Coordinates of C-alpha atoms in Angstrom, one line a residue:
X230 CA -21.5 24.6 -86.5
X231 CA -20.0 28.5 -85.9
X232 CA -19.1 29.2 -82.6
X233 CA -19.7 33.3 -82.0
X234 CA -16.1 33.8 -82.7
X235 CA -14.0 31.9 -79.9
X236 CA -10.2 32.7 -80.4
X237 CA -9.9 28.4 -79.7
X238 CA -8.7 26.7 -77.4
X239 CA -5.3 26.2 -77.8
X240 CA -1.9 28.6 -76.9
X241 CA 0.5 29.0 -79.1
X242 CA 2.9 26.2 -79.3
X243 CA 6.2 26.2 -76.9
X244 CA 9.0 24.4 -76.5
X245 CA 8.5 22.2 -73.7
X246 CA 11.0 23.4 -70.7
X247 CA 13.7 20.3 -69.6
X248 CA 12.1 20.7 -66.6
X249 CA 12.1 18.0 -63.7
X250 CA 14.2 14.6 -64.5
X251 CA 11.5 12.5 -62.7
X252 CA 8.6 14.2 -64.8
X253 CA 8.2 12.6 -68.2
X254 CA 8.5 14.4 -70.8
X255 CA 7.3 11.4 -73.0
X256 CA 4.6 8.4 -72.2
X257 CA 4.5 5.9 -75.3
X258 CA 1.3 4.0 -75.1
X259 CA 1.5 0.1 -76.0
X260 CA -2.1 -1.0 -76.3
X261 CA -2.1 -4.9 -76.0
X262 CA -4.3 -7.7 -76.7
X263 CA -3.4 -11.0 -76.2
X264 CA 0.4 -10.5 -76.5
X265 CA 1.6 -12.5 -73.8
X266 CA 5.0 -13.8 -76.2
X267 CA 5.4 -10.1 -77.1
X268 CA 5.0 -7.8 -74.9
X269 CA 7.8 -8.7 -73.0
X270 CA 10.5 -8.1 -76.1
X271 CA 9.0 -5.1 -76.8
X272 CA 9.1 -3.4 -74.1
X273 CA 12.5 -4.3 -72.7
X274 CA 13.7 -3.2 -76.5
X275 CA 12.0 0.0 -76.4
X276 CA 12.8 0.7 -72.8
X277 CA 16.9 0.1 -73.9
X278 CA 16.3 2.5 -77.0
X279 CA 15.1 5.1 -74.7
X280 CA 17.2 5.2 -72.1
X281 CA 20.0 5.1 -74.3
X282 CA 18.9 7.8 -76.9
X283 CA 16.2 9.9 -75.3
X284 CA 17.4 13.3 -73.6
X285 CA 14.4 13.4 -71.1
X286 CA 12.3 11.9 -69.1
X287 CA 10.1 8.9 -70.6
X288 CA 7.3 6.4 -69.6
X289 CA 6.3 3.6 -70.9
X290 CA 2.2 2.6 -70.6
X291 CA 0.5 -0.8 -71.3
X292 CA -2.3 -0.5 -71.9
X293 CA -4.4 -3.9 -71.7
X294 CA -7.6 -4.5 -73.8
X295 CA -9.3 -7.4 -72.0
X296 CA -6.5 -9.8 -72.3
X297 CA -8.0 -13.0 -72.0
X298 CA -4.4 -14.8 -71.9
X299 CA -1.6 -14.1 -68.8
X300 CA -0.7 -10.3 -70.7
X301 CA -1.7 -8.9 -67.4
X302 CA 1.0 -11.2 -65.6
X303 CA 3.3 -10.2 -67.9
X304 CA 2.3 -6.4 -68.0
X305 CA 2.3 -6.2 -63.6
X306 CA 5.6 -8.4 -64.0
X307 CA 7.2 -5.3 -66.1
X308 CA 6.1 -2.8 -63.9
X309 CA 7.4 -4.3 -60.8
X310 CA 10.5 -4.6 -62.2
X311 CA 11.0 -1.2 -64.2
X312 CA 10.7 1.8 -63.1
X313 CA 9.5 3.5 -66.4
X314 CA 7.0 0.7 -67.0
X315 CA 3.1 1.7 -66.0
X316 CA 0.2 -1.2 -66.9
X317 CA -3.0 -0.7 -67.3
X318 CA -6.0 -3.1 -67.5
X319 CA -9.2 -2.1 -70.0
X320 CA -12.4 -4.0 -69.7
X321 CA -12.9 -3.2 -73.3
X322 CA -11.2 -4.0 -76.7
X323 CA -10.5 -0.9 -79.2
X324 CA -7.1 0.3 -79.9
X325 CA -8.9 3.5 -80.2
X326 CA -10.6 3.5 -76.8
X327 CA -6.8 2.5 -75.0
X328 CA -5.5 5.7 -76.5
X329 CA -8.4 7.7 -75.9
X330 CA -7.8 6.5 -71.7
X331 CA -4.5 6.3 -71.5
X332 CA -4.1 9.8 -73.2
X333 CA -6.8 11.8 -71.7
X334 CA -4.9 10.7 -68.0
X335 CA -1.7 11.0 -68.9
X336 CA 0.1 14.8 -68.1
X337 CA 3.0 14.2 -70.2
X338 CA 3.0 16.5 -72.3
X339 CA 3.9 14.7 -75.0
X340 CA 2.1 11.2 -75.9
X341 CA 3.2 9.0 -78.3
X342 CA 1.8 5.1 -79.3
X343 CA 3.6 2.1 -81.4
X344 CA 1.6 -0.9 -81.7
X345 CA 3.7 -4.1 -79.6
X346 CA 5.3 -6.1 -82.7
X347 CA 7.5 -3.1 -83.1
X348 CA 7.6 -3.2 -87.1
X349 CA 8.7 0.3 -87.1
X350 CA 12.4 1.1 -86.5
X351 CA 13.2 2.7 -83.1
X352 CA 15.7 5.1 -84.6
X353 CA 12.2 7.3 -85.9
X354 CA 11.3 8.0 -82.6
X355 CA 13.4 10.4 -81.8
X356 CA 12.4 12.7 -85.0
X357 CA 8.7 11.8 -84.4
X358 CA 8.6 13.5 -80.7
X359 CA 11.0 16.5 -81.5
X360 CA 8.8 18.3 -83.5
X361 CA 6.2 18.1 -80.8
X362 CA 9.0 19.2 -77.9
X363 CA 10.2 22.0 -79.9
X364 CA 6.3 23.6 -80.9
X365 CA 7.1 23.1 -84.5
X366 CA 3.8 20.6 -84.9
X367 CA 0.7 19.4 -83.0
X368 CA 0.6 15.8 -84.2
X369 CA 3.4 13.8 -85.6
X370 CA 2.9 10.3 -87.4
X371 CA 5.0 7.6 -89.1
X372 CA 4.8 7.2 -92.9
X373 CA 6.0 4.1 -94.8
X374 CA 4.4 5.8 -98.0
X375 CA 6.9 8.7 -98.1
X376 CA 9.1 8.2 -100.6
X377 CA 12.5 8.1 -98.4
X378 CA 10.4 5.2 -96.1
X379 CA 11.5 1.2 -96.8
X380 CA 9.3 -1.4 -96.5
X381 CA 9.1 -4.8 -96.5
X382 CA 5.4 -6.5 -96.4
X383 CA 3.5 -8.2 -98.6
X384 CA 2.0 -7.0 -101.9
X385 CA -1.9 -7.4 -100.6
X386 CA -0.8 -5.2 -97.7
X387 CA 0.6 -2.8 -99.6
X388 CA -2.5 -2.5 -102.0
X389 CA -4.7 -1.9 -99.4
X390 CA -2.9 0.6 -97.4
X391 CA -2.2 2.3 -100.7
X392 CA -6.2 2.1 -101.7
X393 CA -7.0 3.0 -98.8
X394 CA -5.3 6.3 -98.1
X395 CA -6.6 7.2 -101.7
X396 CA -9.7 7.2 -100.4
X397 CA -8.7 9.0 -97.3
X398 CA -7.6 11.7 -100.4
X399 CA -10.4 11.0 -102.6
X400 CA -13.3 11.2 -100.2
X401 CA -11.8 13.5 -97.1
X402 CA -9.8 15.3 -98.9
X403 CA -6.7 14.4 -96.3
X404 CA -3.0 15.5 -97.2
X405 CA -1.4 13.5 -95.0
X406 CA 0.0 10.3 -96.9
X407 CA -0.5 7.1 -94.4
X408 CA -3.3 6.9 -91.8
X409 CA -3.1 3.5 -90.3
X410 CA 0.9 3.5 -89.3
X411 CA 0.5 2.3 -86.0
X412 CA 4.0 5.3 -85.0
X413 CA 1.7 8.6 -83.8
X414 CA 2.3 11.4 -81.3
X415 CA 0.1 14.0 -80.3
X416 CA 0.9 17.1 -77.5
X417 CA -1.0 16.6 -74.5
X418 CA -3.0 20.0 -74.4
X419 CA -3.8 19.2 -78.3
X420 CA -5.6 15.6 -77.3
X421 CA -7.1 17.1 -74.4
X422 CA -9.5 19.3 -77.2
X423 CA -9.3 16.4 -80.2
X424 CA -10.2 13.6 -78.4
X425 CA -13.8 14.7 -76.8
X426 CA -14.2 15.2 -81.0
X427 CA -13.1 11.4 -81.9
X428 CA -15.8 8.7 -82.1
X429 CA -14.3 5.9 -83.1
X430 CA -12.8 3.4 -80.5
X431 CA -11.3 0.7 -83.0
X432 CA -8.6 1.2 -85.5
X433 CA -10.1 4.3 -87.4
X434 CA -9.3 6.1 -84.5
X435 CA -6.1 7.5 -85.8
X436 CA -7.7 8.4 -89.2
X437 CA -10.6 9.6 -87.4
X438 CA -8.4 12.1 -84.8
X439 CA -5.8 13.2 -87.9
X440 CA -8.9 14.0 -90.5
X441 CA -10.1 16.4 -87.7
X442 CA -7.2 17.4 -86.9
X443 CA -5.7 18.4 -90.7
X444 CA -9.6 19.8 -91.0
X445 CA -8.9 22.0 -88.0
X446 CA -5.6 23.5 -89.2
X447 CA -3.4 21.6 -86.8
X448 CA 0.2 21.1 -88.3
X449 CA 0.8 17.5 -88.8
X450 CA 4.5 16.6 -89.2
X451 CA 5.3 13.5 -91.1
X452 CA 8.4 11.0 -90.9
X453 CA 9.5 8.3 -93.2
X454 CA 10.4 5.0 -91.3
X455 CA 11.7 1.5 -91.5
X456 CA 9.1 -0.6 -91.4
X457 CA 8.9 -4.5 -91.4
X458 CA 5.9 -6.0 -91.6
X459 CA 4.4 -8.7 -88.8
X460 CA 3.2 -12.1 -90.3
X461 CA 1.9 -12.9 -87.2
X462 CA -0.2 -10.5 -87.0
X463 CA -3.7 -10.9 -85.5
X464 CA -5.5 -8.1 -87.5
X465 CA -8.9 -9.0 -89.1
X466 CA -8.4 -7.1 -92.5
X467 CA -12.3 -7.3 -94.3
X468 CA -13.4 -6.6 -90.4
X469 CA -11.1 -3.5 -90.2
X470 CA -11.6 -2.4 -93.9
X471 CA -15.7 -2.0 -93.6
X472 CA -15.0 -0.6 -90.2
X473 CA -12.9 2.1 -91.9
X474 CA -15.2 2.5 -94.4
X475 CA -18.1 3.2 -92.3
X476 CA -15.9 5.3 -90.5
X477 CA -14.8 7.2 -93.9
X478 CA -18.9 7.9 -94.2
X479 CA -19.4 9.0 -90.8
X480 CA -16.6 11.3 -90.5
X481 CA -17.2 12.8 -94.2
X482 CA -21.3 13.2 -93.2
X483 CA -20.0 14.9 -90.5
X484 CA -17.9 17.9 -91.8
X485 CA -20.2 18.0 -94.9
X486 CA -23.3 19.1 -92.0
X487 CA -20.5 21.2 -90.1
X488 CA -21.9 19.6 -87.0
X489 CA -18.0 19.0 -85.8
X490 CA -17.1 22.3 -83.4
X491 CA -13.2 22.7 -85.1
X492 CA -13.4 25.9 -84.0
X493 CA -12.4 24.5 -80.9
X494 CA -8.6 23.6 -82.0
X495 CA -7.6 27.2 -83.1
X496 CA -4.2 28.2 -82.7
X497 CA -2.6 31.6 -82.2
X498 CA -1.2 32.6 -85.5
X499 CA 2.7 32.7 -85.1
X500 CA 4.7 32.8 -81.5
X501 CA 5.9 36.9 -82.0
X502 CA 2.9 38.7 -80.0
X503 CA 2.9 41.4 -83.5
X504 CA 1.7 39.0 -85.4
X505 CA -2.1 39.5 -82.9
X506 CA -1.6 42.9 -82.9
X507 CA -1.8 44.2 -85.7
X508 CA -5.3 45.7 -86.5
X509 CA -7.3 47.7 -89.6
X510 CA -6.7 44.3 -91.9
X511 CA -10.0 42.6 -92.5
X512 CA -9.4 39.7 -91.2
X513 CA -9.9 36.6 -94.0
X514 CA -11.0 39.2 -97.0
X515 CA -8.7 37.5 -99.9
X516 CA -9.5 33.9 -98.8
X517 CA -13.7 35.0 -98.7
X518 CA -13.3 36.6 -102.3
X519 CA -11.7 33.9 -103.6
X520 CA -14.6 31.6 -101.9
X521 CA -17.6 33.8 -102.9
X522 CA -16.1 34.4 -107.0
X523 CA -15.9 30.8 -106.8
X524 CA -19.4 30.2 -105.4
X525 CA -20.4 33.1 -107.6
X526 CA -19.5 31.7 -110.5
X527 CA -21.0 28.1 -109.9
X528 CA -24.7 30.3 -109.0
X529 CA -23.7 31.8 -112.3
X530 CA -24.2 28.8 -114.0
X531 CA -27.2 27.3 -112.1
X532 CA -29.3 30.2 -112.7
X533 CA -28.7 30.0 -116.2
X534 CA -29.1 26.7 -116.6
X535 CA -32.7 27.1 -114.6
X536 CA -33.6 30.5 -116.6
X537 CA -33.3 28.4 -119.7
X538 CA -34.8 25.5 -118.7
X539 CA -38.4 27.7 -117.3
X540 CA -38.0 30.1 -120.3
X541 CA -39.4 26.9 -122.4
X542 CA -43.0 26.9 -120.8
X543 CA -43.1 30.5 -118.9
X544 CA -42.1 34.9 -119.7
X545 CA -38.8 36.1 -119.1
X546 CA -39.9 37.8 -116.2
X547 CA -41.5 34.8 -114.5
X548 CA -38.4 32.6 -115.4
X549 CA -35.7 35.3 -114.2
X550 CA -38.1 35.7 -110.7
X551 CA -37.9 31.5 -110.3
X552 CA -34.4 30.8 -111.1
X553 CA -33.0 33.7 -109.3
X554 CA -35.5 32.3 -106.0
X555 CA -33.7 28.7 -106.7
X556 CA -30.6 29.8 -107.3
X557 CA -30.2 32.5 -104.1
X558 CA -31.2 29.6 -101.6
X559 CA -28.6 27.5 -102.7
X560 CA -25.6 30.4 -102.8
X561 CA -26.6 31.4 -99.8
X562 CA -25.7 28.1 -98.5
X563 CA -22.7 27.9 -100.1
X564 CA -21.5 30.7 -99.1
X565 CA -22.6 30.5 -95.4
X566 CA -20.8 26.9 -95.4
X567 CA -17.9 27.7 -98.1
X568 CA -16.5 31.3 -98.2
X569 CA -17.8 32.4 -94.4
X570 CA -17.1 29.7 -92.6
X571 CA -20.8 29.2 -90.5
X572 CA -21.4 25.3 -89.4
X573 CA -24.2 23.6 -88.6
X574 CA -28.1 24.6 -88.4
X575 CA -27.3 27.5 -85.6
X576 CA -29.0 30.9 -87.5
X577 CA -29.2 28.8 -90.3
X578 CA -33.1 30.5 -91.0
X579 CA -32.4 33.8 -90.1
X580 CA -28.7 33.7 -92.4
X581 CA -31.6 32.6 -95.3
X582 CA -34.0 34.5 -94.3
X583 CA -31.2 37.8 -95.2
X584 CA -30.3 36.3 -97.9
X585 CA -33.7 36.5 -99.5
X586 CA -33.4 40.1 -99.0
X587 CA -30.0 40.3 -101.1
X588 CA -32.2 37.9 -103.4
X589 CA -34.7 41.0 -103.5
X590 CA -32.2 43.5 -104.4
X591 CA -30.7 41.4 -107.1
X592 CA -34.3 40.6 -108.6
X593 CA -34.6 44.3 -108.9
X594 CA -31.6 44.4 -111.0
X595 CA -32.4 41.9 -113.3
X596 CA -36.1 42.5 -113.5
X597 CA -35.3 46.0 -114.3
X598 CA -32.9 45.5 -117.1
X599 CA -35.2 43.2 -118.6
X600 CA -38.1 45.6 -118.5
X601 CA -35.7 48.5 -119.2
X602 CA -34.4 45.9 -122.9
X603 CA -38.0 44.9 -123.8
X604 CA -38.5 48.7 -123.5
X605 CA -35.9 48.9 -126.1
X606 CA -36.7 45.9 -128.5
X607 CA -39.7 44.2 -128.9
X608 CA -38.9 40.7 -129.9
X609 CA -35.0 40.7 -128.3
X610 CA -33.4 37.8 -129.2
X611 CA -32.5 34.9 -126.2
X612 CA -29.1 35.4 -126.3
X613 CA -29.4 39.3 -126.1
X614 CA -31.6 38.6 -122.8
X615 CA -28.3 36.0 -121.3
X616 CA -26.0 39.1 -122.0
X617 CA -28.4 41.6 -119.9
X618 CA -28.7 39.1 -117.4
X619 CA -24.9 38.4 -116.9
X620 CA -24.1 42.1 -116.5
X621 CA -26.9 42.7 -114.3
X622 CA -26.2 39.5 -112.4
X623 CA -22.2 41.2 -111.8
X624 CA -23.3 43.9 -110.5
X625 CA -25.8 42.1 -108.2
X626 CA -23.3 39.9 -107.6
X627 CA -21.0 42.9 -105.9
X628 CA -23.5 43.8 -103.7
X629 CA -24.2 40.9 -102.7
X630 CA -20.8 40.4 -101.6
X631 CA -20.6 43.2 -99.8
X632 CA -24.1 42.8 -97.9
X633 CA -23.1 38.8 -97.1
X634 CA -19.8 40.3 -95.6
X635 CA -21.2 43.2 -93.8
X636 CA -24.9 42.0 -92.8
X637 CA -25.5 38.3 -93.0
X638 CA -21.6 36.9 -91.7
X639 CA -20.5 40.3 -90.7
X640 CA -17.1 39.4 -88.7
X641 CA -17.7 39.9 -85.1
X642 CA -14.1 39.2 -83.7
X643 CA -14.7 42.8 -82.2
X644 CA -17.2 41.8 -80.1
X645 CA -17.0 42.2 -76.0
X646 CA -15.4 39.6 -74.0
X647 CA -18.4 38.5 -72.1
X648 CA -19.0 36.9 -75.5
X649 CA -16.0 35.3 -76.2
X650 CA -15.3 31.5 -75.2
X651 CA -12.5 31.7 -72.5
X652 CA -12.5 28.0 -71.3
X653 CA -9.6 26.0 -72.8
X654 CA -11.8 22.7 -71.7
X655 CA -15.2 23.8 -72.6
X656 CA -18.3 21.3 -72.4
X657 CA -19.5 19.5 -75.3
X658 CA -22.9 20.2 -76.3
X659 CA -25.3 17.5 -75.8
X660 CA -27.3 16.8 -78.9
X661 CA -27.5 14.4 -81.8
X662 CA -24.3 15.4 -83.6
X663 CA -21.9 15.9 -80.6
X664 CA -22.1 13.2 -77.5
X665 CA -21.5 13.9 -74.2
X666 CA -18.7 13.0 -72.5
X667 CA -18.0 12.7 -68.6
X668 CA -15.1 14.6 -67.3
X669 CA -12.0 12.6 -67.6
X670 CA -10.4 10.4 -65.1
X671 CA -7.9 12.4 -62.5
X672 CA -4.5 11.4 -63.5
X673 CA -3.7 8.3 -62.2
X674 CA 0.3 9.0 -62.8
X675 CA 1.6 10.8 -58.9
X676 CA 4.7 11.0 -57.1
X677 CA 3.4 8.0 -54.2
X678 CA 2.6 5.3 -57.1
X679 CA 4.0 1.7 -56.4
X680 CA 5.6 -0.1 -58.8
X681 CA 2.9 -3.0 -57.0
X682 CA -0.2 -0.7 -57.9
X683 CA -2.0 -2.6 -60.8
X684 CA -4.3 -0.5 -62.3
X685 CA -8.1 -1.3 -63.8
X686 CA -9.6 1.1 -66.1
X687 CA -12.7 -0.6 -66.6
X688 CA -15.4 2.1 -65.2
X689 CA -13.1 5.2 -66.4
X690 CA -12.8 3.9 -69.9
X691 CA -16.4 4.1 -69.9
X692 CA -16.6 8.0 -68.7
X693 CA -14.9 9.0 -71.5
X694 CA -16.9 7.5 -74.4
X695 CA -20.2 9.0 -75.2
X696 CA -23.1 6.9 -75.1
X697 CA -23.7 5.0 -78.3
X698 CA -25.3 1.6 -79.0
X699 CA -24.0 -1.0 -79.6
X700 CA -20.4 0.5 -78.6
X701 CA -18.0 -2.6 -78.6
X702 CA -15.2 -3.7 -80.7
X703 CA -15.5 -7.6 -81.6
X704 CA -12.5 -7.8 -83.9
X705 CA -9.1 -9.0 -82.4
X706 CA -7.2 -6.1 -82.0
X707 CA -4.1 -5.0 -80.7

């Protein structure tokens, strides 16, 4: 879907100021489910590491995913004993649900999470968040598949991980190397706009978030990590793999149909004000030319194949008209999506109607060329007809690009300010392709917070979710 030229809802990245020592710059979330044995050693080790090495104020948030053992009691005790620890209870399972809930309500400018088993060496934590603090990147991920990473795990998990990332590269054109490593961070202003677009509430949450961020042009920083597999992990591999593949299909279909408003995540180019004051330069002209040439080459091949097929049972004029009509519809749709970046169904019929006008001009050029050829030669050969049509199509192609750019898909960035979306947190439009999200709950963190104030976030979690049938996570997640 293409929103009329919006400048995006993300400001230029800036280095975070040191600020008040009591205000956390980093909020590290640890999602847990029935982790009564591992939780306390994990939190104590993480807290000691941050207190010793991290130069900013920080917080550790325990997100309990409806545990049925004594995990909530352990979390409450840690919250009471350590000032930098907070604990929250969610009444539904799902790692993605926990992260979206806590990240959406946190006021820390940098949000991170890690698995409770601490499989990733904590020495990678500062390199993970440093690019976000400096303003260089929007998201950061730990990668077990980078060349300099050192990983200890079984052959089965290694095979599954690499196969999954190959599937992402082949199906969703993902360029990040490791979608599943439980060691990620994001800037808060990015999370506020990106998270409402992420539907998954389980293990696919990470992948969906990264794919959407990458497609929107956000910068993802990768950190090679040292990682040791947890042999006691309770992740259900088959169930997780099945859900992940279903998620890949869902996200791929949404991207193909253009139902995701990714233009909301656009950032200004660079931090130098001069980058936004350059005038008189056609925006995106080079990219549009490349895209148009690729689409045009494929359309021409498609047209010639259609013409050859129609020519077997009809005259040259009829075959030309039919082939040009079919290829013109396909050409307009492809240029609309790939060359000029128009997504969704908004104004699609109008664009096709305008494309048919352009088709009529092309038909006049090619039909006129054929008529001239038939007038000059009584029985022209098939190869001669094709040569004439190719020449006429080249002329029609140049004219088509100019009409597409100036009339069908004009650059509307110079419209009046009233047409530009100025809000930094627009409402997600209702409809089958974009679920409605309620307003995120107010931040629970405040200066009056008591260490003994243990909270239950069941209702807040539900406010953040789209209404979908069977919205539950049955796997034993953590």
